[in-house]
Short mmCIF file of C-alpha atoms (C1' of nucleotides) in Angstrom, two decimals:
data_model
loop_
_atom_site.label_atom_id
_atom_site.label_comp_id
_atom_site.label_asym_id
_atom_site.label_seq_id
_atom_site.Cartn_x
_atom_site.Cartn_y
_atom_site.Cartn_z
CA MET A 1 72.20 181.83 -94.44
CA SER A 2 68.63 180.77 -92.63
CA SER A 3 66.37 183.10 -94.92
CA GLN A 4 64.46 179.89 -95.62
CA LEU A 5 61.01 180.75 -95.71
CA LYS A 6 58.33 178.12 -94.93
CA PRO A 7 56.38 177.82 -98.31
CA GLY A 8 52.72 178.77 -97.85
CA THR A 9 54.11 181.64 -95.44
CA SER A 10 53.49 185.25 -96.11
CA ASN A 11 56.93 186.61 -97.72
CA ALA A 12 55.56 189.81 -98.34
CA CYS A 13 57.03 191.46 -95.64
CA ASN A 14 58.86 194.05 -97.03
CA ILE A 15 59.66 197.36 -96.95
CA THR A 16 56.82 197.99 -100.09
CA ALA A 17 53.92 196.16 -98.08
CA LEU A 18 51.60 198.35 -96.35
CA SER A 19 49.86 198.21 -92.72
CA LEU A 20 47.53 195.40 -93.52
CA ALA A 21 49.89 193.27 -94.97
CA CYS A 22 51.83 190.49 -93.53
CA GLU A 23 49.69 190.01 -90.28
CA VAL A 24 46.28 189.91 -92.05
CA ASN A 25 47.43 187.01 -94.47
CA ASP A 26 48.33 184.78 -91.20
CA VAL A 27 45.31 185.16 -89.42
CA LEU A 28 43.16 184.74 -92.63
CA ARG A 29 45.31 181.54 -92.89
CA ASP A 30 44.73 180.26 -89.25
CA ILE A 31 40.85 180.75 -88.97
CA SER A 32 40.05 179.75 -92.57
CA PRO A 33 40.60 175.99 -92.13
CA ARG A 34 37.04 174.10 -92.98
CA TRP A 35 34.96 173.61 -89.38
CA LYS A 36 37.39 175.52 -87.60
CA MET A 37 35.32 178.29 -86.36
CA GLN A 38 32.25 176.34 -86.29
CA VAL A 39 33.32 173.94 -83.66
CA LEU A 40 34.79 177.17 -82.09
CA HIS A 41 31.37 178.79 -81.93
CA LYS A 42 30.22 175.40 -80.58
CA VAL A 43 32.51 175.41 -77.76
CA ALA A 44 31.43 178.85 -76.87
CA SER A 45 27.61 178.16 -76.98
CA GLY A 46 28.53 175.60 -74.37
CA THR A 47 29.42 172.25 -75.94
CA LYS A 48 32.38 171.16 -74.29
CA GLN A 49 33.29 167.48 -75.03
CA PHE A 50 34.50 165.71 -78.03
CA SER A 51 31.71 163.65 -78.30
CA THR A 52 28.90 166.01 -78.03
CA LEU A 53 31.01 168.15 -80.46
CA LYS A 54 30.75 165.16 -82.93
CA HIS A 55 27.04 164.55 -82.52
CA ALA A 56 26.97 168.24 -83.55
CA PHE A 57 28.36 167.95 -86.68
CA PRO A 58 27.59 164.33 -88.20
CA SER A 59 29.54 165.11 -91.30
CA LEU A 60 32.80 166.22 -89.44
CA SER A 61 34.81 163.18 -88.97
CA ASP A 62 36.61 162.35 -85.59
CA GLN A 63 39.94 162.77 -87.18
CA ILE A 64 39.25 166.48 -88.50
CA LEU A 65 37.52 167.20 -84.86
CA GLY A 66 40.62 166.24 -83.23
CA LYS A 67 42.67 168.19 -85.99
CA ARG A 68 40.40 171.17 -85.04
CA LEU A 69 40.60 171.16 -81.24
CA SER A 70 44.38 170.76 -81.74
CA GLU A 71 44.64 173.95 -83.44
CA LEU A 72 42.29 175.74 -81.53
CA VAL A 73 44.15 174.73 -78.49
CA ASN A 74 47.61 175.70 -80.04
CA ASP A 75 45.82 179.04 -81.18
CA LYS A 76 44.81 179.60 -77.46
CA LEU A 77 41.46 180.20 -78.61
CA VAL A 78 40.17 177.23 -76.49
CA ASP A 79 41.77 175.88 -73.12
CA LYS A 80 41.55 172.02 -72.81
CA ILE A 81 40.44 171.04 -69.36
CA ILE A 82 41.34 167.44 -68.41
CA LEU A 83 39.38 165.92 -65.68
CA LYS A 84 40.27 162.27 -66.03
CA GLU A 85 43.35 161.40 -67.93
CA LYS A 86 42.64 157.82 -68.26
CA ALA A 87 40.25 156.04 -70.49
CA PRO A 88 37.50 156.33 -70.89
CA LYS A 89 38.96 159.99 -70.70
CA SER A 90 37.00 162.68 -69.23
CA ILE A 91 37.95 166.31 -71.38
CA HIS A 92 36.26 169.66 -71.35
CA TYR A 93 37.20 172.14 -73.88
CA MET A 94 36.27 175.54 -72.98
CA ILE A 95 36.71 179.09 -74.94
CA THR A 96 39.10 182.00 -73.90
CA ASP A 97 39.01 185.58 -74.01
CA LYS A 98 40.84 185.63 -77.36
CA GLY A 99 38.28 183.34 -78.58
CA LEU A 100 35.83 185.24 -77.72
CA GLU A 101 36.84 188.37 -79.38
CA LEU A 102 37.38 186.85 -82.63
CA LEU A 103 34.27 185.16 -82.62
CA LYS A 104 32.74 188.21 -82.40
CA ILE A 105 34.22 189.61 -85.66
CA ILE A 106 33.45 185.97 -87.27
CA ASP A 107 29.96 187.14 -86.42
CA ASP A 108 30.37 190.34 -88.07
CA LEU A 109 31.62 188.28 -90.91
CA HIS A 110 28.86 186.31 -90.85
CA LYS A 111 26.45 189.15 -90.98
CA TRP A 112 28.21 190.95 -93.68
CA GLY A 113 27.85 187.48 -95.80
CA LEU A 114 24.04 187.44 -95.28
CA LYS A 115 23.86 191.04 -96.18
CA TYR A 116 24.91 190.37 -99.48
CA LEU A 117 23.47 186.79 -100.27
CA SER A 118 20.86 188.43 -102.46
CA ALA A 119 23.04 190.90 -104.44
CA MET B 1 19.36 163.16 -108.77
CA SER B 2 21.65 166.71 -108.78
CA SER B 3 22.02 166.26 -104.87
CA GLN B 4 25.71 166.28 -106.10
CA LEU B 5 27.50 168.69 -104.12
CA LYS B 6 30.72 170.50 -105.24
CA PRO B 7 33.70 168.72 -103.16
CA GLY B 8 34.74 171.87 -100.64
CA THR B 9 31.80 173.04 -100.45
CA SER B 10 29.80 173.31 -97.08
CA ASN B 11 27.92 170.74 -96.85
CA ALA B 12 27.30 170.72 -92.93
CA CYS B 13 23.73 172.61 -93.51
CA ASN B 14 21.66 170.05 -92.01
CA ILE B 15 19.01 170.66 -89.28
CA THR B 16 21.60 169.89 -86.17
CA ALA B 17 24.15 172.87 -87.35
CA LEU B 18 23.29 176.02 -85.88
CA SER B 19 22.95 179.98 -87.24
CA LEU B 20 26.56 180.31 -87.47
CA ALA B 21 27.37 177.29 -89.53
CA CYS B 22 27.24 177.30 -93.30
CA GLU B 23 27.58 180.51 -94.67
CA VAL B 24 30.63 181.51 -92.56
CA ASN B 25 32.56 178.51 -93.96
CA ASP B 26 31.65 179.80 -97.47
CA VAL B 27 32.55 183.75 -96.51
CA LEU B 28 36.11 182.62 -94.97
CA ARG B 29 36.73 180.42 -98.28
CA ASP B 30 35.91 183.55 -100.37
CA ILE B 31 38.14 185.48 -98.24
CA SER B 32 41.52 183.49 -97.58
CA PRO B 33 42.97 182.96 -100.97
CA ARG B 34 46.37 184.24 -100.61
CA TRP B 35 46.83 188.15 -101.40
CA LYS B 36 43.37 188.74 -102.29
CA MET B 37 42.41 190.82 -99.04
CA GLN B 38 45.79 192.63 -99.28
CA VAL B 39 45.07 193.40 -103.14
CA LEU B 40 41.63 194.23 -102.08
CA HIS B 41 43.53 196.95 -99.74
CA LYS B 42 45.72 198.27 -102.02
CA VAL B 43 42.89 198.93 -104.40
CA ALA B 44 40.77 200.62 -101.61
CA SER B 45 43.85 203.02 -100.79
CA GLY B 46 43.88 204.67 -104.56
CA THR B 47 46.19 202.06 -106.39
CA LYS B 48 43.80 201.59 -109.37
CA GLN B 49 46.20 199.72 -112.15
CA PHE B 50 47.36 196.24 -112.64
CA SER B 51 50.75 197.55 -113.12
CA THR B 52 51.00 199.34 -109.97
CA LEU B 53 49.85 196.86 -108.15
CA LYS B 54 52.03 194.72 -109.41
CA HIS B 55 54.82 196.83 -108.32
CA ALA B 56 53.04 197.27 -104.99
CA PHE B 57 53.68 193.42 -104.24
CA PRO B 58 56.89 192.60 -105.71
CA SER B 59 56.44 188.67 -104.81
CA LEU B 60 53.37 188.18 -106.16
CA SER B 61 53.15 186.90 -109.85
CA ASP B 62 51.57 188.49 -112.72
CA GLN B 63 49.42 185.33 -112.91
CA ILE B 64 48.26 185.02 -109.10
CA LEU B 65 47.73 188.87 -109.54
CA GLY B 66 45.16 188.46 -112.33
CA LYS B 67 43.65 185.65 -110.78
CA ARG B 68 42.97 187.64 -107.41
CA LEU B 69 41.68 190.49 -109.34
CA SER B 70 39.14 188.46 -111.45
CA GLU B 71 38.00 186.89 -108.21
CA LEU B 72 37.31 190.11 -106.50
CA VAL B 73 35.65 191.56 -109.60
CA ASN B 74 33.21 188.26 -109.50
CA ASP B 75 32.64 188.76 -106.09
CA LYS B 76 31.41 192.29 -106.72
CA LEU B 77 34.04 193.57 -104.15
CA VAL B 78 35.91 195.49 -106.98
CA ASP B 79 34.47 197.07 -110.22
CA LYS B 80 36.63 197.10 -113.38
CA ILE B 81 36.45 199.92 -115.55
CA ILE B 82 37.70 199.75 -118.82
CA LEU B 83 39.11 202.97 -120.27
CA LYS B 84 40.93 201.76 -123.23
CA GLU B 85 39.85 198.42 -124.77
CA LYS B 86 42.98 197.53 -127.06
CA ALA B 87 46.63 197.27 -126.31
CA PRO B 88 48.40 198.87 -124.30
CA LYS B 89 45.09 198.62 -122.42
CA SER B 90 44.35 200.97 -119.59
CA ILE B 91 41.97 199.58 -116.87
CA HIS B 92 41.01 200.85 -113.14
CA TYR B 93 39.94 198.76 -110.28
CA MET B 94 37.53 200.66 -108.03
CA ILE B 95 36.43 199.19 -104.86
CA THR B 96 32.74 198.84 -104.09
CA ASP B 97 30.65 199.33 -101.17
CA LYS B 98 30.31 195.56 -100.30
CA GLY B 99 34.51 195.58 -100.82
CA LEU B 100 34.28 198.92 -98.11
CA GLU B 101 32.49 197.08 -95.59
CA LEU B 102 34.21 193.55 -95.90
CA LEU B 103 37.59 195.57 -95.24
CA LYS B 104 36.21 197.09 -92.30
CA ILE B 105 35.81 193.62 -90.89
CA ILE B 106 38.91 192.52 -92.40
CA ASP B 107 40.76 195.53 -90.30
CA ASP B 108 39.02 194.26 -87.03
CA LEU B 109 40.47 191.00 -87.84
CA HIS B 110 44.28 192.79 -88.40
CA LYS B 111 43.87 194.50 -85.03
CA TRP B 112 42.97 191.06 -83.15
CA GLY B 113 45.79 189.67 -84.55
CA LEU B 114 48.01 192.65 -83.66
CA LYS B 115 46.75 192.41 -80.29
CA TYR B 116 47.34 188.83 -79.28
CA LEU B 117 50.81 188.88 -81.11
CA SER B 118 52.42 188.99 -77.99
CA ALA B 119 50.40 186.74 -76.18
"C1'" DA C 1 61.83 197.11 -137.91
"C1'" DG C 2 61.92 196.20 -133.50
"C1'" DG C 3 61.56 196.63 -128.49
"C1'" DT C 4 58.38 198.41 -124.82
"C1'" DT C 5 54.24 198.87 -122.62
"C1'" DT C 6 49.67 197.23 -120.71
"C1'" DG C 7 47.11 193.21 -118.77
"C1'" DC C 8 46.10 189.71 -119.27
"C1'" DT C 9 45.50 183.83 -120.21
"C1'" DC C 10 46.65 178.95 -120.86
"C1'" DA C 11 49.21 174.69 -119.48
"C1'" DC C 12 51.90 172.48 -116.53
"C1'" DT C 13 53.89 171.18 -112.13
"C1'" DT C 14 54.44 171.19 -107.13
"C1'" DT C 15 52.52 171.69 -102.93
"C1'" DC C 16 49.25 171.67 -99.03
"C1'" DG C 17 45.17 170.69 -97.05
"C1'" DG C 18 40.99 167.66 -96.42
"C1'" DG C 19 39.03 163.25 -95.97
"C1'" DT C 20 39.11 157.99 -94.93
"C1'" DG C 21 40.31 153.81 -92.53
"C1'" DA C 22 42.62 151.46 -88.65
"C1'" DG C 23 44.61 151.46 -84.15
"C1'" DT C 24 45.43 152.51 -79.31
"C1'" DT C 25 44.44 152.89 -74.14
"C1'" DA C 26 41.85 151.52 -70.22
"C1'" DT C 27 38.06 151.54 -67.35
"C1'" DT C 28 32.65 150.59 -66.84
"C1'" DG C 29 28.98 147.26 -67.43
"C1'" DA C 30 26.17 143.26 -69.59
"C1'" DT D 1 34.81 138.01 -70.99
"C1'" DC D 2 33.60 140.66 -74.19
"C1'" DA D 3 31.70 144.80 -76.10
"C1'" DA D 4 31.18 149.91 -75.47
"C1'" DT D 5 33.11 154.32 -74.69
"C1'" DA D 6 36.10 158.61 -75.00
"C1'" DA D 7 39.18 161.05 -76.99
"C1'" DC D 8 42.28 160.56 -79.50
"C1'" DT D 9 46.38 159.59 -83.40
"C1'" DC D 10 48.99 157.59 -87.50
"C1'" DA D 11 49.41 156.45 -92.16
"C1'" DC D 12 47.89 157.31 -96.74
"C1'" DC D 13 44.92 159.29 -100.67
"C1'" DC D 14 43.45 162.78 -103.20
"C1'" DG D 15 41.81 166.56 -105.31
"C1'" DA D 16 42.39 171.82 -105.10
"C1'" DA D 17 45.10 175.62 -104.68
"C1'" DA D 18 49.70 177.92 -105.28
"C1'" DG D 19 53.08 178.93 -107.99
"C1'" DT D 20 55.91 178.74 -112.86
"C1'" DG D 21 57.37 179.44 -118.13
"C1'" DA D 22 55.48 180.85 -121.90
"C1'" DG D 23 52.91 183.52 -125.19
"C1'" DC D 24 49.68 187.01 -127.03
"C1'" DA D 25 47.00 191.86 -128.72
"C1'" DA D 26 48.64 196.22 -130.56
"C1'" DA D 27 49.91 200.69 -130.23
"C1'" DC D 28 53.90 203.89 -129.67
"C1'" DC D 29 58.86 204.83 -129.44
"C1'" DT D 30 63.81 205.09 -131.37
#
DNA sequence: AGGTTTGCTCACTTTCGGGTGAGTTATTGA
DNA sequence: TCAATAACTCACCCGAAAGTGAGCAAACCT
């Protein structure tokens, strides 16, 4: 019983799978949602509040921004600092060490992408 | 006319978007399809044929494998070498320099993922 | 003559993620 | 008193991605 697998989860983690498999699947899955890494980058560069993030990405809706931020908090890529609980709330987001290390790699990915744009 | 945007394409490439935006979106989109990076890794480690790749990932279907391989070829991450055109065909896949450089970054991502598995 | 192998493609269904509209809380300022 | 503000959440829809079933070409082996 309970070899139930959430659909979409990496299920190739068997004997024949090599070292790179399994976790890389999951990491890619975690970082690829639209806007997520851009929001992380913005938070890292000092944009701490919901409303200022909102203005930074005019074509990103409140709903998706909220979703991405809660994902980032869940992933421990950013910390949520509650300065004032009751409305109008005051909340700051701050990038964690884990998030910073990820951003470095994302930046490499970005550079790689730029390098091969012409090719 | 033709400021038409393919849905799902990065549309945040406006004045307010910062350097990291735009292209990173597209790179992530390109590398995140399920199995794609694992297949790339396998090809890089010397598994060159459709049938052997198939055996390497028992839970990956022929159809998806075919799709991923054609994507990888389109992205110029692997080259398709046709040794024998007519059935039973003989075709080899070989990783490109572009693909190898990407794999290095994917490997960093993998290490990052492993580092924070416990946390 | 018929089964096997190699490397796929097409059509279809199901599942998932992005995006939208509306609603909420409670305080401050006009 | 009423609008505005900050930071969300919920319910829904729709298009795209994932996965499934079937079929195909042509040579080789029995």
